[in-house]
mmCIF file of C-alpha atoms in Angstrom:
data_model
loop_
_atom_site.group_PDB
_atom_site.id
_atom_site.type_symbol
_atom_site.label_atom_id
_atom_site.label_comp_id
_atom_site.label_asym_id
_atom_site.label_seq_id
_atom_site.Cartn_x
_atom_site.Cartn_y
_atom_site.Cartn_z
ATOM 1 C CA UNK A 1 31.033 0.864 -20.845
ATOM 2 C CA UNK A 2 28.160 0.439 -23.253
ATOM 3 C CA UNK A 3 27.464 -2.780 -25.126
ATOM 4 C CA UNK A 4 25.199 -3.705 -28.024
ATOM 5 C CA UNK A 5 23.514 -7.061 -28.619
ATOM 6 C CA UNK A 6 22.158 -8.285 -31.917
ATOM 7 C CA UNK A 7 20.327 -11.516 -31.302
ATOM 8 C CA UNK A 8 20.025 -12.792 -34.840
ATOM 9 C CA UNK A 9 23.355 -13.641 -36.413
ATOM 10 C CA UNK A 10 22.023 -15.140 -39.636
ATOM 11 C CA UNK A 11 18.581 -14.593 -41.099
ATOM 12 C CA UNK A 12 17.238 -16.130 -44.286
ATOM 13 C CA UNK A 13 14.003 -14.811 -45.769
ATOM 14 C CA UNK A 14 12.066 -15.150 -48.968
ATOM 15 C CA UNK A 15 11.349 -12.061 -51.028
ATOM 16 C CA UNK A 16 8.300 -10.116 -49.792
ATOM 17 C CA UNK A 17 8.635 -11.489 -46.266
ATOM 18 C CA UNK A 18 8.697 -9.038 -43.381
ATOM 19 C CA UNK A 19 11.914 -8.367 -41.517
ATOM 20 C CA UNK A 20 12.650 -7.501 -37.923
ATOM 21 C CA UNK A 21 16.191 -7.479 -36.583
ATOM 22 C CA UNK A 22 16.660 -7.098 -32.861
ATOM 23 C CA UNK A 23 19.084 -4.709 -31.193
ATOM 24 C CA UNK A 24 19.464 -4.092 -27.473
ATOM 25 C CA UNK A 25 22.001 -1.901 -25.770
ATOM 26 C CA UNK A 26 23.207 -1.322 -22.256
ATOM 27 C CA UNK A 27 23.968 2.232 -21.252
ATOM 28 C CA UNK A 28 22.193 4.394 -18.747
ATOM 29 C CA UNK A 29 22.812 7.790 -20.285
ATOM 30 C CA UNK A 30 21.745 9.582 -23.413
ATOM 31 C CA UNK A 31 22.612 7.713 -26.578
ATOM 32 C CA UNK A 32 22.335 8.108 -30.291
ATOM 33 C CA UNK A 33 21.299 4.980 -32.169
ATOM 34 C CA UNK A 34 22.220 3.843 -35.642
ATOM 35 C CA UNK A 35 21.718 1.046 -38.102
ATOM 36 C CA UNK A 36 24.438 0.589 -40.709
ATOM 37 C CA UNK A 37 24.380 -1.754 -43.685
ATOM 38 C CA UNK A 38 27.214 -3.378 -45.580
ATOM 39 C CA UNK A 39 26.236 -4.691 -49.001
ATOM 40 C CA UNK A 40 28.603 -7.263 -50.516
ATOM 41 C CA UNK A 41 31.752 -5.510 -51.684
ATOM 42 C CA UNK A 42 30.564 -2.058 -50.663
ATOM 43 C CA UNK A 43 31.312 0.541 -47.986
ATOM 44 C CA UNK A 44 29.537 0.449 -44.676
ATOM 45 C CA UNK A 45 26.729 2.984 -45.036
ATOM 46 C CA UNK A 46 24.140 4.548 -42.781
ATOM 47 C CA UNK A 47 20.631 3.109 -42.988
ATOM 48 C CA UNK A 48 18.975 5.279 -40.351
ATOM 49 C CA UNK A 49 19.629 7.075 -37.088
ATOM 50 C CA UNK A 50 17.851 8.246 -33.954
ATOM 51 C CA UNK A 51 18.921 11.209 -31.850
ATOM 52 C CA UNK A 52 15.736 12.494 -30.257
ATOM 53 C CA UNK A 53 12.054 13.133 -30.925
ATOM 54 C CA UNK A 54 9.769 10.645 -32.649
ATOM 55 C CA UNK A 55 10.979 7.188 -31.602
ATOM 56 C CA UNK A 56 9.919 5.722 -34.947
ATOM 57 C CA UNK A 57 12.518 6.670 -37.515
ATOM 58 C CA UNK A 58 12.486 6.026 -41.207
ATOM 59 C CA UNK A 59 15.575 5.395 -43.252
ATOM 60 C CA UNK A 60 16.566 4.626 -46.789
ATOM 61 C CA UNK A 61 15.148 1.818 -48.919
ATOM 62 C CA UNK A 62 11.969 1.426 -46.865
ATOM 63 C CA UNK A 63 13.644 0.546 -43.583
ATOM 64 C CA UNK A 64 12.440 1.848 -40.241
ATOM 65 C CA UNK A 65 13.401 1.390 -36.619
ATOM 66 C CA UNK A 66 11.691 1.999 -33.324
ATOM 67 C CA UNK A 67 13.446 3.221 -30.206
ATOM 68 C CA UNK A 68 11.855 1.809 -27.053
ATOM 69 C CA UNK A 69 13.658 3.468 -24.167
ATOM 70 C CA UNK A 70 12.157 1.236 -21.467
ATOM 71 C CA UNK A 71 13.449 -1.851 -23.253
ATOM 72 C CA UNK A 72 16.780 -0.354 -24.348
ATOM 73 C CA UNK A 73 15.921 -1.547 -27.823
ATOM 74 C CA UNK A 74 16.215 -0.212 -31.357
ATOM 75 C CA UNK A 75 14.836 -2.890 -33.654
ATOM 76 C CA UNK A 76 15.059 -2.605 -37.424
ATOM 77 C CA UNK A 77 12.040 -3.431 -39.574
ATOM 78 C CA UNK A 78 11.041 -3.646 -43.190
ATOM 79 C CA UNK A 79 7.557 -4.764 -44.262
ATOM 80 C CA UNK A 80 8.642 -6.512 -47.456
ATOM 81 C CA UNK A 81 12.246 -7.425 -48.205
ATOM 82 C CA UNK A 82 13.827 -7.634 -51.620
ATOM 83 C CA UNK A 83 16.662 -9.760 -52.931
ATOM 84 C CA UNK A 84 18.800 -6.601 -53.034
ATOM 85 C CA UNK A 85 18.495 -6.289 -49.243
ATOM 86 C CA UNK A 86 20.938 -9.172 -48.872
ATOM 87 C CA UNK A 87 23.677 -7.647 -46.733
ATOM 88 C CA UNK A 88 25.125 -7.483 -43.248
ATOM 89 C CA UNK A 89 23.354 -5.149 -40.829
ATOM 90 C CA UNK A 90 24.972 -3.536 -37.809
ATOM 91 C CA UNK A 91 23.328 -1.774 -34.915
ATOM 92 C CA UNK A 92 25.432 0.871 -33.168
ATOM 93 C CA UNK A 93 25.146 3.029 -30.076
ATOM 94 C CA UNK A 94 26.830 6.406 -30.041
ATOM 95 C CA UNK A 95 27.893 8.707 -27.267
ATOM 96 C CA UNK A 96 28.898 12.247 -28.161
ATOM 97 C CA UNK A 97 32.435 13.011 -27.038
ATOM 98 C CA UNK A 98 34.156 16.229 -28.007
ATOM 99 C CA UNK A 99 34.260 16.489 -31.768
ATOM 100 C CA UNK A 100 32.753 13.138 -32.591
ATOM 101 C CA UNK A 101 30.353 10.343 -31.833
ATOM 102 C CA UNK A 102 32.072 7.316 -30.334
ATOM 103 C CA UNK A 103 30.238 4.237 -31.582
ATOM 104 C CA UNK A 104 29.913 0.754 -30.149
ATOM 105 C CA UNK A 105 28.731 -1.787 -32.701
ATOM 106 C CA UNK A 106 26.823 -5.003 -32.359
ATOM 107 C CA UNK A 107 28.207 -8.187 -33.877
ATOM 108 C CA UNK A 108 26.071 -7.849 -36.994
ATOM 109 C CA UNK A 109 23.270 -9.813 -38.652
ATOM 110 C CA UNK A 110 23.850 -11.461 -41.991
ATOM 111 C CA UNK A 111 20.618 -11.266 -43.979
ATOM 112 C CA UNK A 112 20.093 -13.420 -47.033
ATOM 113 C CA UNK A 113 16.984 -12.858 -49.119
ATOM 114 C CA UNK A 114 16.074 -15.692 -51.458
ATOM 115 C CA UNK A 115 14.086 -15.305 -54.657
ATOM 116 C CA UNK B 1 34.385 13.965 -54.713
ATOM 117 C CA UNK B 2 34.311 14.149 -50.928
ATOM 118 C CA UNK B 3 35.010 11.039 -49.000
ATOM 119 C CA UNK B 4 37.413 8.750 -47.237
ATOM 120 C CA UNK B 5 40.136 6.840 -48.998
ATOM 121 C CA UNK B 6 42.021 3.877 -47.649
ATOM 122 C CA UNK B 7 44.932 2.316 -49.387
ATOM 123 C CA UNK B 8 45.786 -0.273 -50.358
ATOM 124 C CA UNK B 9 42.668 -2.423 -50.640
ATOM 125 C CA UNK B 10 44.645 -5.615 -49.947
ATOM 126 C CA UNK B 11 47.891 -5.825 -47.994
ATOM 127 C CA UNK B 12 50.080 -8.826 -47.322
ATOM 128 C CA UNK B 13 52.875 -8.933 -44.767
ATOM 129 C CA UNK B 14 55.119 -11.434 -43.101
ATOM 130 C CA UNK B 15 54.801 -12.056 -39.399
ATOM 131 C CA UNK B 16 57.086 -9.815 -37.343
ATOM 132 C CA UNK B 17 56.858 -6.832 -39.674
ATOM 133 C CA UNK B 18 55.172 -3.573 -38.826
ATOM 134 C CA UNK B 19 52.732 -2.281 -41.422
ATOM 135 C CA UNK B 20 51.036 1.114 -41.813
ATOM 136 C CA UNK B 21 47.541 1.506 -43.204
ATOM 137 C CA UNK B 22 46.608 4.788 -44.820
ATOM 138 C CA UNK B 23 43.420 6.770 -44.211
ATOM 139 C CA UNK B 24 42.722 10.158 -45.789
ATOM 140 C CA UNK B 25 39.556 12.250 -45.706
ATOM 141 C CA UNK B 26 38.584 15.450 -47.490
ATOM 142 C CA UNK B 27 35.337 15.989 -45.612
ATOM 143 C CA UNK B 28 36.915 18.499 -43.216
ATOM 144 C CA UNK B 29 35.828 16.321 -40.296
ATOM 145 C CA UNK B 30 37.495 16.808 -36.940
ATOM 146 C CA UNK B 31 37.083 13.264 -35.656
ATOM 147 C CA UNK B 32 38.565 10.114 -37.170
ATOM 148 C CA UNK B 33 38.388 6.475 -36.137
ATOM 149 C CA UNK B 34 39.938 3.096 -36.805
ATOM 150 C CA UNK B 35 37.948 -0.106 -36.489
ATOM 151 C CA UNK B 36 38.769 -3.725 -36.943
ATOM 152 C CA UNK B 37 36.122 -6.034 -38.429
ATOM 153 C CA UNK B 38 36.274 -9.784 -37.864
ATOM 154 C CA UNK B 39 33.583 -12.292 -38.894
ATOM 155 C CA UNK B 40 30.959 -12.644 -36.190
ATOM 156 C CA UNK B 41 32.475 -9.904 -34.036
ATOM 157 C CA UNK B 42 31.213 -6.765 -35.684
ATOM 158 C CA UNK B 43 33.367 -3.650 -35.641
ATOM 159 C CA UNK B 44 35.648 -2.972 -32.721
ATOM 160 C CA UNK B 45 37.213 0.421 -32.078
ATOM 161 C CA UNK B 46 41.002 0.507 -32.126
ATOM 162 C CA UNK B 47 41.828 4.220 -31.812
ATOM 163 C CA UNK B 48 40.054 7.501 -32.346
ATOM 164 C CA UNK B 49 41.089 11.105 -32.674
ATOM 165 C CA UNK B 50 38.882 14.098 -32.015
ATOM 166 C CA UNK B 51 41.353 16.785 -33.110
ATOM 167 C CA UNK B 52 44.802 17.069 -34.650
ATOM 168 C CA UNK B 53 47.691 15.943 -32.428
ATOM 169 C CA UNK B 54 45.333 14.142 -30.056
ATOM 170 C CA UNK B 55 44.079 10.563 -30.009
ATOM 171 C CA UNK B 56 42.657 8.044 -27.552
ATOM 172 C CA UNK B 57 42.725 4.294 -27.246
ATOM 173 C CA UNK B 58 39.619 2.403 -28.149
ATOM 174 C CA UNK B 59 38.587 -1.028 -26.951
ATOM 175 C CA UNK B 60 41.367 -3.045 -28.620
ATOM 176 C CA UNK B 61 44.381 -0.710 -28.922
ATOM 177 C CA UNK B 62 47.071 -3.218 -27.903
ATOM 178 C CA UNK B 63 49.535 -3.847 -30.720
ATOM 179 C CA UNK B 64 48.452 -0.779 -32.698
ATOM 180 C CA UNK B 65 49.656 2.813 -32.913
ATOM 181 C CA UNK B 66 48.352 5.935 -34.655
ATOM 182 C CA UNK B 67 49.309 9.510 -35.370
ATOM 183 C CA UNK B 68 47.261 12.578 -36.254
ATOM 184 C CA UNK B 69 49.595 15.233 -37.593
ATOM 185 C CA UNK B 70 47.137 16.567 -40.145
ATOM 186 C CA UNK B 71 43.367 16.945 -39.988
ATOM 187 C CA UNK B 72 42.846 14.907 -43.135
ATOM 188 C CA UNK B 73 45.126 11.975 -42.292
ATOM 189 C CA UNK B 74 44.998 9.284 -39.599
ATOM 190 C CA UNK B 75 47.408 6.412 -40.374
ATOM 191 C CA UNK B 76 47.296 3.190 -38.366
ATOM 192 C CA UNK B 77 50.381 1.083 -37.718
ATOM 193 C CA UNK B 78 49.880 -2.585 -36.979
ATOM 194 C CA UNK B 79 52.930 -3.608 -35.006
ATOM 195 C CA UNK B 80 54.522 -7.004 -34.563
ATOM 196 C CA UNK B 81 53.073 -7.009 -31.037
ATOM 197 C CA UNK B 82 49.553 -7.477 -32.390
ATOM 198 C CA UNK B 83 48.871 -11.185 -31.916
ATOM 199 C CA UNK B 84 46.160 -11.610 -34.551
ATOM 200 C CA UNK B 85 46.670 -8.865 -37.130
ATOM 201 C CA UNK B 86 44.886 -10.537 -40.035
ATOM 202 C CA UNK B 87 41.586 -8.665 -40.361
ATOM 203 C CA UNK B 88 39.589 -6.098 -42.284
ATOM 204 C CA UNK B 89 40.401 -2.556 -41.133
ATOM 205 C CA UNK B 90 37.942 0.291 -41.529
ATOM 206 C CA UNK B 91 38.606 3.989 -41.143
ATOM 207 C CA UNK B 92 35.836 6.499 -40.453
ATOM 208 C CA UNK B 93 35.413 10.197 -39.861
ATOM 209 C CA UNK B 94 32.647 12.283 -38.367
ATOM 210 C CA UNK B 95 31.465 15.749 -37.536
ATOM 211 C CA UNK B 96 29.515 15.406 -34.277
ATOM 212 C CA UNK B 97 27.034 12.738 -35.297
ATOM 213 C CA UNK B 98 27.129 10.395 -38.260
ATOM 214 C CA UNK B 99 30.279 8.469 -39.081
ATOM 215 C CA UNK B 100 31.324 8.002 -42.699
ATOM 216 C CA UNK B 101 33.353 4.947 -43.564
ATOM 217 C CA UNK B 102 36.093 4.253 -46.034
ATOM 218 C CA UNK B 103 36.247 1.152 -48.240
ATOM 219 C CA UNK B 104 38.570 -0.707 -45.883
ATOM 220 C CA UNK B 105 41.918 -2.488 -46.117
ATOM 221 C CA UNK B 106 42.122 -6.247 -45.838
ATOM 222 C CA UNK B 107 45.398 -7.134 -44.120
ATOM 223 C CA UNK B 108 46.759 -10.660 -44.261
ATOM 224 C CA UNK B 109 49.774 -11.569 -42.164
ATOM 225 C CA UNK B 110 51.431 -14.950 -42.705
#
């Protein structure tokens, strides 16, 4: 069974600081990779995804992530965070099964951006 | 508006009672999922269904049951056998790739 590790559980940054959240997974086969974000009081929503092709993917709100196959990693980055980026971030690994994509989530990283 | 609805937003029950959480989608997605979210544990898959009248256990199915009689509906029953039912429950649906999530139901059992 696959597993996902997010090493940073709580991160506190000042506005304009750079962000990198780690995500490693364990699964030997083909995977799809996702970062989801949950803003306070809002639905879980997709930030970005990787299926194939260019390992550097860009998502919404200036976020990007790089898939490094040899390291089983899919780290999330943003060059300059804003106060509005305060949220919980989840990395997820997906395996296509039948009609859907069965996801395994990491434990999440709570990001707090201070003014 | 297309999307996933979960009701109610907050649910309170006494220990020993079964409770059913509603999940409806109008996205015409084949696959639907139930997750449980606990602080510091991320989302854990309870059950999922790829087509009508078929569903599979996820990682933490004990104490839960589901049905999938209609494509748009995937209700979850939290039974009295679930030892720690108090949690935030999220429903999702997907067509092949990306999963779309509902707003969640926060269940408190006392």
